[in-house]
Coordinates of C-alpha atoms and ligand atoms in Angstrom, one line a residue:
X183 CA -16.7 51.3 -0.5
X184 CA -16.4 55.2 -0.7
X185 CA -19.3 56.7 -3.2
X186 CA -18.3 58.9 -5.9
X187 CA -18.4 62.5 -4.5
X188 CA -20.2 63.1 -7.7
X189 CA -22.8 60.9 -7.0
X190 CA -22.2 61.6 -3.2
X191 CA -23.4 65.8 -4.5
X192 CA -26.3 64.7 -6.1
X193 CA -27.3 63.1 -3.6
X194 CA -27.2 66.3 -1.3
X195 CA -28.8 68.5 -4.0
X196 CA -31.7 65.9 -4.3
X197 CA -31.8 66.1 -0.4
X198 CA -31.8 69.7 -0.3
X199 CA -34.6 70.2 -2.8
X200 CA -36.9 67.4 -0.6
X201 CA -36.4 69.0 2.3
X202 CA -37.4 72.6 0.5
X203 CA -40.0 71.1 -0.6
X204 CA -41.2 69.2 2.3
X205 CA -41.1 72.7 4.3
X206 CA -38.2 69.9 6.5
X207 CA -35.4 72.4 8.4
X208 CA -32.2 72.1 7.2
X209 CA -30.1 72.0 10.3
X210 CA -26.9 71.6 10.4
X211 CA -27.6 68.4 12.3
X212 CA -29.2 67.2 9.6
X213 CA -27.6 67.2 6.5
X214 CA -24.9 65.6 8.7
X215 CA -26.6 62.3 9.4
X216 CA -28.2 62.3 5.8
X217 CA -24.6 62.8 4.9
X218 CA -22.7 60.3 6.7
X219 CA -25.4 57.8 4.9
X220 CA -24.7 59.4 1.5
X221 CA -21.2 59.1 1.4
X222 CA -20.7 55.6 2.7
X223 CA -21.8 52.3 0.3
X224 CA -21.9 50.3 3.6
X225 CA -25.3 50.8 4.8
X226 CA -25.2 52.3 8.8
X227 CA -27.3 50.7 11.7
X228 CA -28.3 54.5 13.7
X229 CA -25.5 53.7 16.5
X230 CA -23.0 53.7 13.7
X231 CA -24.4 56.9 12.5
X232 CA -24.6 58.0 15.9
X233 CA -21.2 57.3 15.6
X234 CA -19.2 58.9 13.1
X235 CA -21.3 62.1 13.4
X236 CA -20.7 62.8 16.9
X237 CA -16.5 62.9 16.2
X238 CA -17.8 66.5 13.7
X239 CA -20.9 67.4 16.1
X240 CA -20.2 66.5 19.5
X241 CA -23.5 67.6 21.0
X242 CA -25.8 65.3 18.6
X243 CA -27.8 63.0 20.9
X244 CA -28.7 58.7 19.4
X245 CA -32.3 60.0 20.0
X246 CA -31.3 62.7 17.5
X247 CA -29.7 60.6 14.9
X248 CA -32.8 58.3 14.8
X249 CA -35.6 60.3 14.8
X250 CA -33.6 62.1 11.7
X251 CA -32.5 58.5 10.1
X252 CA -36.2 57.6 10.4
X253 CA -37.7 61.2 9.1
X254 CA -35.2 60.4 5.9
X255 CA -37.2 57.1 5.4
X256 CA -40.3 58.8 6.0
X257 CA -40.0 61.3 2.9
X258 CA -38.2 58.7 0.8
X259 CA -34.7 59.7 1.6
X260 CA -32.8 56.7 2.8
X261 CA -34.3 53.3 2.2
X262 CA -34.6 50.8 5.4
X263 CA -32.7 46.6 5.3
X264 CA -33.6 44.5 7.9
X265 CA -36.2 44.1 10.5
X266 CA -37.1 45.5 13.6
X267 CA -36.3 48.5 14.1
X268 CA -33.3 48.5 16.6
X269 CA -31.4 46.5 13.8
X270 CA -32.4 48.6 10.9
X271 CA -29.4 49.7 8.3
X272 CA -30.1 52.4 6.4
X273 CA -29.7 53.2 2.3
X274 CA -28.8 56.6 0.3
X275 CA -29.1 54.8 -3.1
X276 CA -32.1 55.2 -4.1
X277 CA -31.5 53.3 -7.8
X278 CA -33.4 49.9 -8.3
X279 CA -30.4 47.9 -6.8
X280 CA -29.7 44.3 -4.8
X281 CA -27.7 43.7 -1.9
X282 CA -24.9 40.8 -1.1
X283 CA -24.6 40.7 3.0
X284 CA -22.1 38.8 5.2
X285 CA -23.3 36.7 7.0
X286 CA -20.3 37.0 9.2
X287 CA -19.5 40.4 9.6
X288 CA -23.0 42.2 8.7
X289 CA -21.0 43.7 5.6
X290 CA -23.4 45.3 2.6
X291 CA -22.5 45.9 -0.7
X292 CA -24.6 46.6 -4.1
X293 CA -25.3 45.6 -6.6
X294 CA -27.0 45.7 -10.1
X295 CA -28.6 43.4 -12.6
X296 CA -32.0 44.1 -14.9
X297 CA -32.2 40.9 -15.0
X298 CA -33.5 40.9 -11.3
X299 CA -34.9 43.9 -10.9
X300 CA -37.6 42.3 -13.6
X301 CA -37.9 39.1 -11.9
X302 CA -41.4 37.8 -11.6
X303 CA -43.0 37.9 -8.1
X304 CA -45.5 34.4 -7.7
X305 CA -49.1 35.4 -7.5
X306 CA -49.0 34.2 -4.3
X307 CA -46.8 36.6 -3.0
X308 CA -50.5 39.0 -3.6
X309 CA -52.4 37.2 -1.1
X310 CA -49.6 39.0 1.1
X311 CA -50.3 42.6 0.1
X312 CA -49.0 44.9 -2.6
X313 CA -46.3 44.7 -4.2
X314 CA -43.7 47.8 -4.0
X315 CA -40.6 46.9 -5.1
X316 CA -38.4 43.8 -5.0
X317 CA -34.9 43.5 -3.5
X318 CA -32.3 40.2 -3.8
X319 CA -30.4 39.9 -0.7
X320 CA -27.6 37.9 -1.9
X321 CA -26.0 35.9 1.5
X322 CA -22.3 35.0 1.7
X323 CA -19.1 35.3 2.9
X324 CA -16.9 38.2 2.3
X325 CA -13.7 38.1 0.8
X326 CA -12.2 39.7 4.2
X327 CA -14.0 36.9 6.4
X328 CA -13.0 34.4 3.7
X329 CA -9.1 35.0 4.2
X330 CA -9.9 35.3 8.2
X331 CA -11.3 31.8 8.7
X332 CA -8.8 30.2 6.7
Ligands
LIG75 ZN1 -17.5 39.7 6.5
LIG76 ZN1 -28.2 50.1 -0.5

């Protein structure tokens, strides 16, 4: 799933603005790492971002990719999915949205729903802590895996 060119440009522009405002140095590597998350819609983890960015910048290290992705996360430029730092995946779609996740291959796709955005969270959840956002994750078997299984 390719993100529309205009949307990617918007994300890049937002990225550059935030970097400038926050005093984050806009290095070529950081731009390419962000671009990698921004232009695919596939919620890559750090390893995948590293493999892809390395095609364009052979000198980039996995460590730099990790540190950059978490830096971007600290400044709200990407969001994360999944738990545990190692398998965390990164998402440059900052609009309120939800995910379809294939339980076989991990394919993750965005979808939008006003109903789910306004879903009522049980009050008991408040006892765990303060609620900041609600993401619904739908689990299933993607079309490709479904066809393979036939
Ligand atoms: Zn699948
Ligand atoms: Zn997403």
